[in-house]
Backbone as a ProteinNet text record, in pm:
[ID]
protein_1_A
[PRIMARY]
XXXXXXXXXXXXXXXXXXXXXXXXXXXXXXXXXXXXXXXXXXXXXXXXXXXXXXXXXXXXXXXXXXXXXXXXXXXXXXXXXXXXXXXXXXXXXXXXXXXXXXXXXXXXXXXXXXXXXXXXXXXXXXXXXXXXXXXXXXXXXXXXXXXXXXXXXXXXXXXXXXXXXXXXXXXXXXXXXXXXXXXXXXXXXXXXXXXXXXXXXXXXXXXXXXXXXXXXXXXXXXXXXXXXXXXXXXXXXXXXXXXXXXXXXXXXXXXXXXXXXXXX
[TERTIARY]
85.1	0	88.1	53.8	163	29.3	102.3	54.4	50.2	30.6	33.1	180.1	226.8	335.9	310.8	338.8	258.7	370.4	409.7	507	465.3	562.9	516.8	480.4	502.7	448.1	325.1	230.4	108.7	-2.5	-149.7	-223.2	-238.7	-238.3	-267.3	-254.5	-224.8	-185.3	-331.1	-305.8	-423	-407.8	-445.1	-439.5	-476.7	-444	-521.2	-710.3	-693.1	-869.5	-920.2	-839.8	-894.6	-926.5	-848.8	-882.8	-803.7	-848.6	-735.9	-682.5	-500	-470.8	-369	-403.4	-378.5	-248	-135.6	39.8	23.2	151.5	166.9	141.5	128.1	63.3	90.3	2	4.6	0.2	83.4	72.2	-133	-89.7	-220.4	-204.1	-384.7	-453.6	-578	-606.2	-688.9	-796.1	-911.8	-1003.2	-1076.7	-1034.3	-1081	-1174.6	-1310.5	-1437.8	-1371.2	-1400.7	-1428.2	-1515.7	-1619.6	-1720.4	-1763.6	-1807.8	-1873	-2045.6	-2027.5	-2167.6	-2206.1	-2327.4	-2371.2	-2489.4	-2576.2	-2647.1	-2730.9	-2843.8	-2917.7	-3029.3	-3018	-3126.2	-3085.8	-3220.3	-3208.4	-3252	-3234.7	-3210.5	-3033.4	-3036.4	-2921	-2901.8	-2828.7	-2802.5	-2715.5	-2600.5	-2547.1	-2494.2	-2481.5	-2415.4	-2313.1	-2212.2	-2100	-2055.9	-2063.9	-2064.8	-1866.4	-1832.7	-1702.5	-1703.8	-1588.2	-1513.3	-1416.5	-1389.6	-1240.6	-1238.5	-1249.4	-1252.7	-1136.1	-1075.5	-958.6	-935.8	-836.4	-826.4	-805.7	-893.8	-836.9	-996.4	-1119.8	-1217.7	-1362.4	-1450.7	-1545.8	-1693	-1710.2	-1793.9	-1949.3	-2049.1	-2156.8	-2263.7	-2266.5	-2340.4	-2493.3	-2566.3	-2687	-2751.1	-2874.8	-2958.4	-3112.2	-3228.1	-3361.9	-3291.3	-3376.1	-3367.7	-3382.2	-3303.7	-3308.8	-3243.2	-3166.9	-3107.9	-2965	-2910.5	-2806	-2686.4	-2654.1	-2597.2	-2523.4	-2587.8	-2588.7	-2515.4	-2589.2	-2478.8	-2325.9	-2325.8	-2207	-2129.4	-2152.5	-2067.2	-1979.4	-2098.9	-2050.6	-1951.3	-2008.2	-1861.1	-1692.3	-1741.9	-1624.8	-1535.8	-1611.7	-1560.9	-1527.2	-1568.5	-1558.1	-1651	-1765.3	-1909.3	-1964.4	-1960.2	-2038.9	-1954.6	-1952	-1843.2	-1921.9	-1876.6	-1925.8	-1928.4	-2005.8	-2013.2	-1887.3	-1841.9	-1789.5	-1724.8	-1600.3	-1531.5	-1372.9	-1378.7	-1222.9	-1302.2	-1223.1	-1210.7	-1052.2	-964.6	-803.2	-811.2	-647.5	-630.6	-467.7	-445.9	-363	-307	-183.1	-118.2	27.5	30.2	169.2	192	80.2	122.2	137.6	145.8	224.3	116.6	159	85.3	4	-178.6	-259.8	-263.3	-347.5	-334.3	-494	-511.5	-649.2	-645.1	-756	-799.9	-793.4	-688.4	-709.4	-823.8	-905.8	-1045.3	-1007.1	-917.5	-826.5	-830	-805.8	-758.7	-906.7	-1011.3	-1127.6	-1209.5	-1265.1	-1386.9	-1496.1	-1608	-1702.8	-1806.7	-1876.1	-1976.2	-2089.6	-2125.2	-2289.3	-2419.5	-2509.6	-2635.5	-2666.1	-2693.6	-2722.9	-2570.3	-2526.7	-2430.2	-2413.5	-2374.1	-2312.5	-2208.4	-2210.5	-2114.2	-2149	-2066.5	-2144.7	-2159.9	-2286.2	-2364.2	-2335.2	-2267.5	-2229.9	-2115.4	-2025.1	-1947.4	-1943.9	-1858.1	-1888.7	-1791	-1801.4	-1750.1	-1624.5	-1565.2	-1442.3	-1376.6	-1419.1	-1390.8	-1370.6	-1501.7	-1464.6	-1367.4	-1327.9	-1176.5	-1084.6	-1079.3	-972.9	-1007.5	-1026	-1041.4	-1037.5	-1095.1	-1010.4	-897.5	-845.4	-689.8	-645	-621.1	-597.9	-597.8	-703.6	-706.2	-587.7	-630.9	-577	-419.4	-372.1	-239.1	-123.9	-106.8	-16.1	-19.4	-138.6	-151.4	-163	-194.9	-152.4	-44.5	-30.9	98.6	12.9	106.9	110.9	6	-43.9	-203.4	-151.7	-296.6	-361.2	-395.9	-380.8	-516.2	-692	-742	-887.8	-942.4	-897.6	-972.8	-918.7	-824	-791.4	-902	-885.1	-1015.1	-1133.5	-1158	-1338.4	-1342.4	-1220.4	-1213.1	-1245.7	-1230.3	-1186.6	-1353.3	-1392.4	-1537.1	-1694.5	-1604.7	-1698.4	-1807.7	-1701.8	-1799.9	-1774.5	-1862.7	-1850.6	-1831.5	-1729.9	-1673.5	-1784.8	-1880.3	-1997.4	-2074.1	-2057.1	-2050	-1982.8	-1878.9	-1739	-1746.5	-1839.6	-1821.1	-1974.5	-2057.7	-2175	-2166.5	-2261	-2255.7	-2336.5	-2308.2	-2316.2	-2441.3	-2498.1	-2670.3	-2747.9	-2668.1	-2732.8	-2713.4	-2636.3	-2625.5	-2733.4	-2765.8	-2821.3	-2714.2	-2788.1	-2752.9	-2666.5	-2691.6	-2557.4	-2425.8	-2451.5	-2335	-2276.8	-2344.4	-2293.4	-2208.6	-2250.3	-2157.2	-2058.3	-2078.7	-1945.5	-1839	-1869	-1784.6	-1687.4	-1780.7	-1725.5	-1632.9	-1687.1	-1580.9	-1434.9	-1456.7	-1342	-1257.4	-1323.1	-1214	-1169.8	-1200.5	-1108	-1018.8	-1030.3	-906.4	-833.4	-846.4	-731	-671.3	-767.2	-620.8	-617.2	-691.5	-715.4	-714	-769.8	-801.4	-795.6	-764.6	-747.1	-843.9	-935.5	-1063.7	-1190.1	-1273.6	-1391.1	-1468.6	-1634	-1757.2	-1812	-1942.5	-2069.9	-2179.8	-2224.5	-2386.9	-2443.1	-2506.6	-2647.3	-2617.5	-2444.9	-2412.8	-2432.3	-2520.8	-2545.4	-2717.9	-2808.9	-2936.1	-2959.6	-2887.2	-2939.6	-2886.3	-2808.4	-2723.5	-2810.3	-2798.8	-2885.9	-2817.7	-2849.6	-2821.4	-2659.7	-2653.5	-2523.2	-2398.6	-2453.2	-2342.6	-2324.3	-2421.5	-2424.8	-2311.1	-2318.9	-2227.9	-2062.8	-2073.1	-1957.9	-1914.9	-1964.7	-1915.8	-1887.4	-1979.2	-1941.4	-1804.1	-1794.6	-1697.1	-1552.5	-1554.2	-1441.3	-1462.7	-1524.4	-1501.4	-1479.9	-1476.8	-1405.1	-1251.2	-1229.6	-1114.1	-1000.7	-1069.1	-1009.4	-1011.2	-1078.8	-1045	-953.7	-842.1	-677.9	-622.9	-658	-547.2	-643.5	-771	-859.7	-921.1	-997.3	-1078	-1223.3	-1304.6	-1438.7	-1588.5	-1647	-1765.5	-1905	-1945.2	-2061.8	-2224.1	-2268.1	-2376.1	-2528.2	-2631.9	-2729.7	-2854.1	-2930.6	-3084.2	-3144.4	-3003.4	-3045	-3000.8	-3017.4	-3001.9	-2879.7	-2943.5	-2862.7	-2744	-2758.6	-2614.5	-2557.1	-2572.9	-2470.9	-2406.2	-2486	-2419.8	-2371.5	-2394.1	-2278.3	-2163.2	-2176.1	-2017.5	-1975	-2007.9	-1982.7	-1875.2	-1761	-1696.1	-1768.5	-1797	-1797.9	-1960	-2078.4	-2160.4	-2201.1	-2171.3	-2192.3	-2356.4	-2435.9	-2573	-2554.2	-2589.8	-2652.1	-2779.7	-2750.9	-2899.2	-2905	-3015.3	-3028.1	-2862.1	-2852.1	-2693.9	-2569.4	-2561.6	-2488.1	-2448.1	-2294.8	-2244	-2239.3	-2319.8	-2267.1	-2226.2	-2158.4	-2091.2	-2152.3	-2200.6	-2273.6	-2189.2	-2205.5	-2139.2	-2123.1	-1960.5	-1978.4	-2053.3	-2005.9	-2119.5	-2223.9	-2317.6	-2471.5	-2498.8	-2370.7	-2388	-2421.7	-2327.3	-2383.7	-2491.9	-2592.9	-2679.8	-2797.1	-2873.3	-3031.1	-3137.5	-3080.7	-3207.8	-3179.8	-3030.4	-2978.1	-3070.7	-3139.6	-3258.8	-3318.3	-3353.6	-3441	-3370.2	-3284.6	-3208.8	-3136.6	-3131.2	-3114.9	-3201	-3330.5	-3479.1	-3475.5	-3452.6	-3468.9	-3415.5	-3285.9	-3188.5	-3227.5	-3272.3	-3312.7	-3482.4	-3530.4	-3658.8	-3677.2	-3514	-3495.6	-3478.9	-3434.5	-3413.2	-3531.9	-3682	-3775.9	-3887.1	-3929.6	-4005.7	-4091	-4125.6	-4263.1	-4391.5
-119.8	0	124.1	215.4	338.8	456.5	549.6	652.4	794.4	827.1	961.4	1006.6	1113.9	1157.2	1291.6	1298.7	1390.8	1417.3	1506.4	1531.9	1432	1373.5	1306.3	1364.5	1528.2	1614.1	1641.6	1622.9	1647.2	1508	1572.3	1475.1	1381.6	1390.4	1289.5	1205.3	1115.3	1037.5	1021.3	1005.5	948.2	798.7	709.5	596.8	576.5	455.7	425.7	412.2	431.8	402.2	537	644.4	786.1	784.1	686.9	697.5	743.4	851.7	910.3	823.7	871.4	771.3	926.6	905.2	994.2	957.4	1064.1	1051.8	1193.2	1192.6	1328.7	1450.5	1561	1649.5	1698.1	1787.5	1868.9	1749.5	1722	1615.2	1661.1	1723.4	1792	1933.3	1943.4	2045.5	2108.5	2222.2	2207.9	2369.7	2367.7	2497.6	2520	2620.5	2641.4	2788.7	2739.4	2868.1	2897.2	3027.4	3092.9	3187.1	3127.8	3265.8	3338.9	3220.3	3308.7	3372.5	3516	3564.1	3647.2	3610.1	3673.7	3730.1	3844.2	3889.4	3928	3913.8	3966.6	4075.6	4221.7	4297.5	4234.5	4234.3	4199.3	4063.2	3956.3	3817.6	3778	3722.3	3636.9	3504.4	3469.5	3345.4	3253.4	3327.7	3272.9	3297.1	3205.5	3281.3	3196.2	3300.2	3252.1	3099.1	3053.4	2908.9	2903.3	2787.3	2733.1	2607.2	2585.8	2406.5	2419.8	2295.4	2244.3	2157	2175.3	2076.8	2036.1	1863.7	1857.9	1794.9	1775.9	1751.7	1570.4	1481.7	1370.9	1291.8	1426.1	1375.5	1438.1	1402.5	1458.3	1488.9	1587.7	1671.8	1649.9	1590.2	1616.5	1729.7	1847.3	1974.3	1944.3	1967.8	1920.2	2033.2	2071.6	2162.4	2198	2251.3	2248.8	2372.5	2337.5	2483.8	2599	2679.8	2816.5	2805.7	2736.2	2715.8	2786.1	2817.7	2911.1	2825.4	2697.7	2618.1	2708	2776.5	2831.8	2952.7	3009.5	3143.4	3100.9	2999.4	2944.1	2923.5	2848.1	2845.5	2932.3	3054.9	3198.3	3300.5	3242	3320	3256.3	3145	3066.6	3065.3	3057.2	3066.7	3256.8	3354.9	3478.4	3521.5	3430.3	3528.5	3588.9	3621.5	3667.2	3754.5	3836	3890.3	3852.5	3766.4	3773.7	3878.5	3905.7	4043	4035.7	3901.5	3889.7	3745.8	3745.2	3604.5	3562.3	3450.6	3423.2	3294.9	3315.4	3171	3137.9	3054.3	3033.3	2909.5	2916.9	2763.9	2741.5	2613.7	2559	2469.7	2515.9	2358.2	2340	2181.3	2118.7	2195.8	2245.6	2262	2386.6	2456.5	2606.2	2679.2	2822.6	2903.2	2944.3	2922.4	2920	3101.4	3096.9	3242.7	3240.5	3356.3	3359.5	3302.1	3243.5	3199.4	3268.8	3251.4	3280.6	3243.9	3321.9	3306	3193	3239	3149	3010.3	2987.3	2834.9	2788	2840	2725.9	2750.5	2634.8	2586.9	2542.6	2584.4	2596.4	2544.3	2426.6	2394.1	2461.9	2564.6	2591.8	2510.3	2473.6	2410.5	2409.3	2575.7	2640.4	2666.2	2593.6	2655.4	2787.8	2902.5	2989.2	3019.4	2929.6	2912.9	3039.9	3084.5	3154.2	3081.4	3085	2974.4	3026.8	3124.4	3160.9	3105.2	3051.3	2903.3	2764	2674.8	2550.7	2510.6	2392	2327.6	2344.1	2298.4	2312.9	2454.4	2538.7	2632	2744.6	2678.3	2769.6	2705.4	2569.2	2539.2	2557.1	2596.2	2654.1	2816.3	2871.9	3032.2	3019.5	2864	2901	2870.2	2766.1	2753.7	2889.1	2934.5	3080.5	3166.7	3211.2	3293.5	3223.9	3109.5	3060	2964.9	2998.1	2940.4	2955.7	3105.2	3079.1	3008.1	2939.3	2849.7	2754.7	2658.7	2576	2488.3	2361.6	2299	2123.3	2084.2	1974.2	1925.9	2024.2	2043.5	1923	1835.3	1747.3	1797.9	1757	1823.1	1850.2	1891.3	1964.9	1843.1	1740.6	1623	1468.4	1496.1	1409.7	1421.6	1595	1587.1	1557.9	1608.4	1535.3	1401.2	1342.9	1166.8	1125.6	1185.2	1162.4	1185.4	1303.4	1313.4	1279.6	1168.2	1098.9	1213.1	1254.1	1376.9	1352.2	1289.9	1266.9	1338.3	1320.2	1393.4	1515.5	1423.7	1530.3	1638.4	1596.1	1701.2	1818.2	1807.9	1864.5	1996.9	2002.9	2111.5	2226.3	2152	2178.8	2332.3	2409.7	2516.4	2498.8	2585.2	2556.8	2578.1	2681.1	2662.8	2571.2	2480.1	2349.2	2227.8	2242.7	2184.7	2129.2	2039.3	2010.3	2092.7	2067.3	2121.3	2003.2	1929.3	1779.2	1829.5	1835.9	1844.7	1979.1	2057.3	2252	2145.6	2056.7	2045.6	1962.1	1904.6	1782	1864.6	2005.2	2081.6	2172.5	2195.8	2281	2188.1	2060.4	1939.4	1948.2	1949.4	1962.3	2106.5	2187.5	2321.9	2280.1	2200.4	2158.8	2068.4	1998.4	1905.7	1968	2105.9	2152.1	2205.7	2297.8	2415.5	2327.8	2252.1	2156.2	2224.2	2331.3	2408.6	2308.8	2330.7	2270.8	2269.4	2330.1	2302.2	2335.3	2223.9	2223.9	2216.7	2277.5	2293.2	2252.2	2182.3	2112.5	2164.2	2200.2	2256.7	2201	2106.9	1992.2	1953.1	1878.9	1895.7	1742.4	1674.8	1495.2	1523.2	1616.7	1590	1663	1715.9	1710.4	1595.9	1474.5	1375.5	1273.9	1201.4	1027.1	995.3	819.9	729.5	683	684.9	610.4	743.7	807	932.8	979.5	1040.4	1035.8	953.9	824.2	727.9	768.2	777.1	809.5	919.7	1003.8	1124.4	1118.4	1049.3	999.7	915.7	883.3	774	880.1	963.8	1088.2	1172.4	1198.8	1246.1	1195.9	1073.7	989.6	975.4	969.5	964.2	1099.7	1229.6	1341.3	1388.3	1301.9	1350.3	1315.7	1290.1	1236.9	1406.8	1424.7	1599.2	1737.1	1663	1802.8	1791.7	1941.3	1935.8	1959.6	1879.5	1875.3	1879.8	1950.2	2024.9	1942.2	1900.6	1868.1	1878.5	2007.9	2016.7	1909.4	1875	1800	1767.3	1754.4	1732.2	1575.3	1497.9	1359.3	1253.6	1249.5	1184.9	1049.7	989.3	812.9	879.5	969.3	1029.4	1088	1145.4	1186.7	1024.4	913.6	871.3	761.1	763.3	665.1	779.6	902.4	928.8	987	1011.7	1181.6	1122.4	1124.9	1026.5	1149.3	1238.3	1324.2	1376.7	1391.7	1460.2	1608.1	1734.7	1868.5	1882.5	1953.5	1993.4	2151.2	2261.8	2374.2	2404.5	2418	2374.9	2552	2641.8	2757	2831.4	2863.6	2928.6	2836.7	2770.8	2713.6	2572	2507.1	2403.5	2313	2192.6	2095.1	1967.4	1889.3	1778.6	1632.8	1547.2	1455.6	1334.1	1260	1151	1072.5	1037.7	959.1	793.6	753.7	643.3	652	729.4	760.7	722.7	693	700.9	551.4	481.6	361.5	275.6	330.2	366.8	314.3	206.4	224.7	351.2	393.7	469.5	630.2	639.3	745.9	861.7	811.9	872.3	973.6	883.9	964.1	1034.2	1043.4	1102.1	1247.2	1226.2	1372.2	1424.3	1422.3	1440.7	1508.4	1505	1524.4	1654.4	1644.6	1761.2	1888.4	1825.6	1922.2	2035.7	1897.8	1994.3	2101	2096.2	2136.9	2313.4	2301.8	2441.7	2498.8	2454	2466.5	2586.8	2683.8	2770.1	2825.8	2786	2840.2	2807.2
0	0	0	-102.7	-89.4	-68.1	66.5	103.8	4.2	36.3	-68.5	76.5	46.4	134.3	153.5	292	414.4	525.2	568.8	663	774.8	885.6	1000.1	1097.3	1066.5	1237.7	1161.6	1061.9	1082.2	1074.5	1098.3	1213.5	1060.6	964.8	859	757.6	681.8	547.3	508.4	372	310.7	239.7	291	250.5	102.1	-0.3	-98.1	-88.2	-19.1	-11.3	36.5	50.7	33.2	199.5	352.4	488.7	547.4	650.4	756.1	855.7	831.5	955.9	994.1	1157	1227.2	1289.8	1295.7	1308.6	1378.9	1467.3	1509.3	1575.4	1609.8	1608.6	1732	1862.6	1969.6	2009.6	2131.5	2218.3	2296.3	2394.6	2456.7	2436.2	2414.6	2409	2427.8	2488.2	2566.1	2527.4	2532	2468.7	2652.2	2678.2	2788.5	2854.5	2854.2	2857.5	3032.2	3059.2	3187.8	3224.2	3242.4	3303.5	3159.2	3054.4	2972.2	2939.6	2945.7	2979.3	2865.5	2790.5	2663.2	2730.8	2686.2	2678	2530.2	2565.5	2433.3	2470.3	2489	2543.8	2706.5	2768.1	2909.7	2924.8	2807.3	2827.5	2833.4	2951	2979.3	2889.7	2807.1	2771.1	2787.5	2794.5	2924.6	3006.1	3088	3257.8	3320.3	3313.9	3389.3	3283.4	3205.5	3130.6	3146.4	3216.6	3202.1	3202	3134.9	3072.6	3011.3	3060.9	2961	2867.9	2737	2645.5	2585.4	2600.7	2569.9	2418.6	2373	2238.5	2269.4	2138	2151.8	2198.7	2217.4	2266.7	2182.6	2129.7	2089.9	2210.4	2190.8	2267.8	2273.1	2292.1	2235.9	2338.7	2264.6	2350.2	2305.5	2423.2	2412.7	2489.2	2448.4	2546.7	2439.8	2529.7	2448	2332.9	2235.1	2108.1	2215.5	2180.7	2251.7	2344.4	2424.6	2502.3	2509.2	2355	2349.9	2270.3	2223.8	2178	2041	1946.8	1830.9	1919.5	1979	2098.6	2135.1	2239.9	2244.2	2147.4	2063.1	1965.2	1850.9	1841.6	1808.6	1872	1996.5	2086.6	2069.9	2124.1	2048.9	1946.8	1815.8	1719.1	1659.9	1745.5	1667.3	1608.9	1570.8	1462.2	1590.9	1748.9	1814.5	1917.6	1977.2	2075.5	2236.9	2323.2	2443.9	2555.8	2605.2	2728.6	2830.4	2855.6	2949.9	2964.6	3037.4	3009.6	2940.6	2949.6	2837.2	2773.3	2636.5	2549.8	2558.6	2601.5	2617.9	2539.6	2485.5	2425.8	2470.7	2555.5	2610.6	2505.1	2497.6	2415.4	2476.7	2472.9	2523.8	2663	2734.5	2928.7	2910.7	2778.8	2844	2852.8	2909.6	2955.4	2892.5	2918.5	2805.4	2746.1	2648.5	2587.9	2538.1	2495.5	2402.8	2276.5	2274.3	2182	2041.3	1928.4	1818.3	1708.6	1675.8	1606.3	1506.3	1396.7	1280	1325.3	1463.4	1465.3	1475	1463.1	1471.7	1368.7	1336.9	1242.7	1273.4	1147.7	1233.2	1101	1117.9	987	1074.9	1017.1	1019.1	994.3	1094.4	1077.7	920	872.6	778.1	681.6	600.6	580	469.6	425.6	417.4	291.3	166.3	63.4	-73.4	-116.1	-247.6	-369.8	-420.5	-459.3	-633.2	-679.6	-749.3	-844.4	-712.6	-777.2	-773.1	-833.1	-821.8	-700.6	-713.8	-567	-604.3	-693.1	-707.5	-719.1	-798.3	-794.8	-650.3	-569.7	-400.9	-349.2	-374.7	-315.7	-306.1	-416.5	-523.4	-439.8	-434.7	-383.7	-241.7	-174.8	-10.9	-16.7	-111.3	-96.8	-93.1	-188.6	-193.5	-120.8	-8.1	46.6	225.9	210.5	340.9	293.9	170.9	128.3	206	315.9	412.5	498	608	660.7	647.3	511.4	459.1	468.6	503.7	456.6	466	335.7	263.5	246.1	130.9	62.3	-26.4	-62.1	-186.4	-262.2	-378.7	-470.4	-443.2	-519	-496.3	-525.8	-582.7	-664	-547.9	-420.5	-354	-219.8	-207.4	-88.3	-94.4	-287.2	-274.3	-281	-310.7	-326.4	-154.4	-57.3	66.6	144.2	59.9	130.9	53.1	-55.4	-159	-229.3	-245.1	-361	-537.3	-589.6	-718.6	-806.2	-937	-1003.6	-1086.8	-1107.2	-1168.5	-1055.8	-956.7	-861.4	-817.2	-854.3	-836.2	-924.6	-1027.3	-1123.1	-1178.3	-1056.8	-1080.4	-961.6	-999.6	-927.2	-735	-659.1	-542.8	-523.5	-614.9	-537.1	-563.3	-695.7	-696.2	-605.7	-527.5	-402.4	-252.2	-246	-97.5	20.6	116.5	218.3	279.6	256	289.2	200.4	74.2	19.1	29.8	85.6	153.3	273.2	331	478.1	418.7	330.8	310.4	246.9	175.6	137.4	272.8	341.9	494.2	547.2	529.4	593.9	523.5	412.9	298.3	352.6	379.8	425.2	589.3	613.9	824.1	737.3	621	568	563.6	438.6	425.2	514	603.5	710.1	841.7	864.8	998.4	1085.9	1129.6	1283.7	1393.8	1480	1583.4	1686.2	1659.8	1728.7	1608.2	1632.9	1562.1	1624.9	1560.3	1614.7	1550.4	1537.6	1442.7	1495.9	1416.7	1447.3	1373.7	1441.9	1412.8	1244.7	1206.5	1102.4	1046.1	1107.8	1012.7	995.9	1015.2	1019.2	902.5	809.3	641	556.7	636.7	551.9	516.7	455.6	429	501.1	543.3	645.6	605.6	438.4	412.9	469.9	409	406.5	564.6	638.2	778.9	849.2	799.3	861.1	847.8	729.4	663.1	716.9	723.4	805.9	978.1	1038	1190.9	1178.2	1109.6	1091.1	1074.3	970.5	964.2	1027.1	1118.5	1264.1	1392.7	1365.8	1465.2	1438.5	1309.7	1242.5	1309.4	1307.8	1322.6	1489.4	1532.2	1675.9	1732.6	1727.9	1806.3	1800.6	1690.4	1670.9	1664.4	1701.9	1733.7	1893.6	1876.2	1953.5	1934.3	1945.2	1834.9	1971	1869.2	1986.6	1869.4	1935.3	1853.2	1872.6	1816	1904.7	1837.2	1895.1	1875.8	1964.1	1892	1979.1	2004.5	1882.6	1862	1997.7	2090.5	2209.3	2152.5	2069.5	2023.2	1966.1	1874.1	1793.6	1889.3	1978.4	2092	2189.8	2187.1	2255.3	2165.4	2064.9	1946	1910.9	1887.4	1846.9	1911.9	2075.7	2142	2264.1	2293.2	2424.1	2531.8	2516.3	2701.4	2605.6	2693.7	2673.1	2783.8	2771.6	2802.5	2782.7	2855.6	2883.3	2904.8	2805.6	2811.3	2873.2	3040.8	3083.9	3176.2	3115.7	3180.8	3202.2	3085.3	3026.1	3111.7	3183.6	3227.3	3198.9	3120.6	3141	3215.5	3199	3319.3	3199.6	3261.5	3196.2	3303.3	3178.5	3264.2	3306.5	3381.8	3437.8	3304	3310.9	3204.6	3163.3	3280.3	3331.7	3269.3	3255.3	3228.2	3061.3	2990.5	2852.5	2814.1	2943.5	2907.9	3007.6	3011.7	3108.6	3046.8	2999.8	2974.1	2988.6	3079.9	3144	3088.4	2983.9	2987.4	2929.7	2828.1	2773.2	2883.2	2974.4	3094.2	3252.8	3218	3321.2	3210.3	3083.9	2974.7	3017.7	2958.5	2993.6	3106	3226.3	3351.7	3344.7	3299.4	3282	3207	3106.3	3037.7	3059.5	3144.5	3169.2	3239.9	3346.9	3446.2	3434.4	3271.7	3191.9	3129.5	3172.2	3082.4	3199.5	3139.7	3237.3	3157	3069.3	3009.3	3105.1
[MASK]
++++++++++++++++++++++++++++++++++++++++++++++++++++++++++++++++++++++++++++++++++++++++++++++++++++++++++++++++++++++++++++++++++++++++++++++++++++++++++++++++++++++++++++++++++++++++++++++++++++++++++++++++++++++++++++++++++++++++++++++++++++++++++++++++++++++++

């Protein structure tokens, strides 16, 4: 079997069969909230919210719609400015720092592409824009091999696109620059069953050298791909026993949690 060739300090090779095998990278690393407090008008959304999310583990954030999940994640990533708080990112023990916006990615529920070009062609224009951060790029025709995007796909324009294939493209831009922390917003519930898979599957793949936040309402998909599950319950973080995942009853002890945030 011959690899395609890939430096050994980064997190990836691509096998003949177009699969990530993960080499290398930040030993530990760590995305760490403190006391983050958003406001909207004189609604609180959140309050005081802290955690440590470490790299090497996928996240599954859970809380009712409205709960602030889509908020959080904006702060995080830079589309939102928080009132109050730190976002820090720790790597290899040293002294953590703020969070650089650049290092994270972020697939939108809704995604956000200009529909004006084709798939290939916006690749081709993020390479470009993000070519200094870049290193030991594939071709445009190796990553869609990787996120099974068919060649007649590849050239068709973007507003002819599903909203699956808007995310399998967003997926395609964490290949190339690989941010070191990722976010999903409710990003397998426009997929089919085959593809869905396929994608849980390359995000299982990428979690050794990330740090991956995954938000969702689907109870079973949080506890098939999520190792730690987080609860947005009344602006505040709690992280549930991990125990509980493999739990029968886990269904109804979420439930519990979550109602607990409910005051209508």
């Amino acid at each position: 079997m011959e690899n395609l060739r890939l430096r050994d300090d980064f997190y990836a090779k691509i096998d003949h069969k177009g699969e990530i095998v993960t080499v290398g990278g930040i030993d530990n690393m760590k995305l760490i909230l403190e006391d983050i407090e958003k406001n909207y008008g004189e609604k609180q959304v959140l309050k005081k919210a802290s955690f440590t999310f470490e790299k090497g583990k996928i996240y599954g954030l859970l809380g009712r719609n409205g709960a602030g999940k889509t908020t959080l994640f904006n702060c995080i990533s830079g589309e939102d400015i928080y009132d109050s708080g730190k976002v820090k990112i720790e790597e290899n023990e040293n002294i953590n720092k703020e969070l650089d916006f650049s290092k994270v990615g972020y697939v939108f529920s809704e995604p956000v592409l200009p529909e004006f070009l084709t798939g290939y062609e916006f690749l081709k224009f993020y390479i470009d824009i993000n070519k200094d951060k870049i290193q030991d790029l594939l071709s445009i025709d190796e990553y869609f091999d990787i996120i099974k995007i068919h060649e007649e796909d590849r050239y068709r324009l973007i507003k002819g696109y599903s909203q699956g294939m808007k995310n399998k493209i967003q997926m395609i831009c964490f290949l190339i620059t690989r941010p070191p922390v990722i976010l999903l917003d409710e990003p397998l519930t426009s997929f089919d069953v085959v593809v869905a898979l396929e994608i849980k599957n390359l995000i299982k793949k990428m979690k050794s050298n990330h740090i991956i936040i995954f938000s969702t309402h689907i109870l079973q998909l949080a506890v098939d791909l999520c190792d730690e599950i987080v609860v947005l319950n009344n602006g505040i973080l709690e992280e549930l026993d991990h125990e509980l995942l493999k739990n029968p009853e886990f269904e109804e002890k979420i439930m519990e949690v979550l109602k607990e945030d409910y005051h209508d």
